[in-house]
Structures are given as C-alpha cells and as structure tokens.
C-alpha cells in the first residue's frame, strides 16, 4: 500500500518538474529577456538541443508510463546542461562573436571578473549559469524520481504486489 501512495506522489511530482524544465529551457532562448539573439542565431549551441523542452520536459511527462526512458531523457538533459554550463555562453567579445570561455574547463564560473569579456547580450553569463544550473537540478531530481519509480515498478512486478481484479462469475 505504501509503495502505491509513493508511486502516485512521484507521478504527480514529475509533471511540475517537467513543466519547469520546459519554461527554463524556453527562457534560455531570450538572454536578458531579448528575442533578437535567438533570431540572429547568437545563442549558446547547447540551447538548441532542446534538452529542457523535449527530453526533460515533454518526454518525462510521457515517461510516467515508461519510467526507464524518463531516466535516459532526464539524464540527457543533465549532461547537455552541464556541458552548456561548462562551455559558457556564446557572446560578443572584443574579437567578435565567440565562446569566450571555451577551453577554461569552467573556471570562469567561480571568477566573475572574467565575465566582462562578454559584451553582448547583457548579463548573458549570469543568465546561462542560473538557467543551466536550474536545468541540472531539475533533471537531476527527475532522474532520482524516475529511478525510484523503476525500482517500485520492478518490486511490484517481481514481488507480485500488483493487484489483480477478479470478477465473480455469474451463475
């Protein structure tokens, strides 16, 4: 009985996590709230993987039926978001549009003095750090929730705790 309540609770938790992943991924297309960078293709390349929209968002809602796929899709979002965070934003520097922090192995994340290299879009470094970090946290939670669901579903299958409805025969 307890695993049924827990499974139901976890299912209802996946929906808001998926919706927040979709919203946060959409926000990544609008650095500093401006649409001009998306339309001119001046965004971090990992934004275009749609990790929060498709894989950690829509597919996780569907994965309530396929929890094992939910682990893979949320894991994809987690990995791609971590790569996007470590690579840093695509921004305009004194040398033109580039990945100003590529090759720094993420050291720029702890040294905010380096962030001034990105001249445009305004506050793009903070924008990417915050939103990719949120996607990492959300997809990490989704991996844990889906993993728990798989364990519960396996234990129900293997231990025979799925309820079977037996209808009495009509005489």
XYZ file of C-alpha atoms in Angstrom:
171
model
C 0.000 0.000 0.000
C 2.835 2.383 0.855
C 4.570 1.888 -2.481
C 1.313 2.682 -4.311
C 0.983 6.002 -2.463
C 4.658 6.763 -3.049
C 4.348 5.944 -6.761
C 1.328 8.216 -7.062
C 3.155 11.006 -5.236
C 6.180 10.643 -7.519
C 3.975 10.737 -10.612
C 2.417 13.997 -9.532
C 5.896 15.401 -8.815
C 7.116 14.703 -12.367
C 4.559 16.988 -14.003
C 5.663 20.257 -12.333
C 9.337 19.305 -12.777
C 8.741 18.735 -16.487
C 6.806 21.992 -16.868
C 9.556 23.975 -15.122
C 12.184 22.351 -17.374
C 10.232 23.464 -20.443
C 9.854 27.022 -19.121
C 13.519 27.336 -18.123
C 14.715 25.986 -21.484
C 12.498 28.480 -23.317
C 13.997 31.304 -21.237
C 17.472 30.294 -22.447
C 16.411 31.494 -25.918
C 15.956 35.034 -24.619
C 19.164 36.242 -22.899
C 18.342 39.212 -20.715
C 14.739 38.904 -21.915
C 15.573 39.846 -25.522
C 14.484 37.817 -28.575
C 16.973 39.359 -31.007
C 19.781 36.929 -30.104
C 17.704 33.840 -30.922
C 16.559 35.237 -34.252
C 20.140 36.088 -35.238
C 21.462 32.697 -34.047
C 23.667 34.195 -31.344
C 22.925 31.692 -28.585
C 24.951 29.025 -26.845
C 24.848 25.974 -29.094
C 23.645 23.688 -26.289
C 20.412 25.682 -26.071
C 19.468 24.267 -29.493
C 19.490 20.684 -28.163
C 16.038 21.369 -26.627
C 17.064 19.401 -23.550
C 14.604 21.077 -21.216
C 11.745 21.243 -23.699
C 11.815 17.785 -25.257
C 13.821 15.489 -23.076
C 13.435 16.744 -19.534
C 10.019 18.260 -20.220
C 7.630 16.588 -22.643
C 9.255 13.154 -22.648
C 9.363 12.995 -18.858
C 5.594 13.563 -18.644
C 5.126 10.657 -21.040
C 7.680 8.616 -19.138
C 5.312 8.073 -16.249
C 4.383 5.028 -18.291
C 7.984 4.394 -19.354
C 9.998 5.363 -16.281
C 13.165 3.801 -17.606
C 13.067 6.160 -20.588
C 12.495 9.029 -18.167
C 15.872 8.268 -16.600
C 17.572 8.377 -20.003
C 15.827 11.567 -21.146
C 16.396 13.422 -17.879
C 19.973 12.149 -17.818
C 20.427 13.597 -21.315
C 19.164 16.961 -20.098
C 21.509 16.810 -17.112
C 24.582 16.028 -19.253
C 23.829 18.572 -22.005
C 23.042 21.288 -19.443
C 26.308 20.562 -17.614
C 28.209 20.795 -20.915
C 26.446 24.065 -21.735
C 27.301 25.421 -18.298
C 30.983 24.460 -18.596
C 31.327 25.792 -22.145
C 29.932 29.194 -21.272
C 27.753 31.465 -23.369
C 28.138 32.438 -26.990
C 28.644 36.178 -26.773
C 30.174 39.201 -28.449
C 33.659 39.951 -27.198
C 36.284 42.394 -28.430
C 37.211 39.700 -31.001
C 33.634 39.258 -32.273
C 31.035 36.577 -31.546
C 32.588 33.547 -29.879
C 32.583 31.189 -26.912
C 34.719 33.413 -24.710
C 35.254 30.795 -22.005
C 35.681 27.694 -24.156
C 38.705 25.743 -23.022
C 38.683 27.178 -19.498
C 37.159 23.957 -18.062
C 34.538 26.050 -16.301
C 36.966 28.186 -14.292
C 35.013 31.277 -15.324
C 32.133 30.010 -13.174
C 33.995 30.913 -9.980
C 35.699 34.086 -11.204
C 33.072 36.699 -12.011
C 35.794 39.171 -13.017
C 36.165 37.246 -16.293
C 32.518 37.749 -17.188
C 33.150 41.256 -18.526
C 34.647 39.606 -21.627
C 31.073 39.113 -22.829
C 29.921 42.500 -24.063
C 26.600 41.365 -25.525
C 23.975 40.133 -24.680
C 23.993 41.938 -21.368
C 24.269 39.609 -18.354
C 24.426 36.528 -20.615
C 26.954 34.789 -18.352
C 24.714 35.094 -15.301
C 21.689 34.151 -17.433
C 23.323 30.952 -18.659
C 24.771 30.000 -15.267
C 21.437 30.387 -13.480
C 19.257 28.701 -16.100
C 21.608 25.811 -16.915
C 22.059 25.244 -13.160
C 18.289 25.107 -12.705
C 18.032 22.598 -15.568
C 20.765 20.490 -13.950
C 18.909 20.494 -10.631
C 15.505 19.760 -12.182
C 16.755 16.967 -14.407
C 18.761 15.512 -11.518
C 15.581 15.372 -9.453
C 13.778 13.778 -12.379
C 16.452 11.083 -12.689
C 16.049 10.288 -8.988
C 12.235 10.251 -9.177
C 12.228 8.055 -12.285
C 14.787 5.724 -10.743
C 12.599 5.328 -7.656
C 9.603 4.663 -9.921
C 11.528 1.943 -11.786
C 12.515 0.309 -8.503
C 8.919 0.440 -7.259
C 7.569 -0.916 -10.530
C 10.161 -3.705 -10.562
C 9.438 -4.638 -6.959
C 5.719 -4.755 -7.713
C 6.346 -6.964 -10.743
C 8.862 -9.281 -9.138
C 7.205 -9.494 -5.734
C 3.717 -9.857 -7.110
C 2.129 -6.912 -5.330
C 0.201 -5.702 -8.360
C -3.470 -6.058 -7.556
C -5.488 -8.321 -9.780
C -9.209 -7.718 -10.153
C -11.176 -10.947 -10.122
C -14.763 -10.698 -11.173
C -17.097 -13.283 -9.763
C -18.762 -15.467 -12.363
C -22.467 -15.063 -12.952
C -24.384 -18.258 -12.153
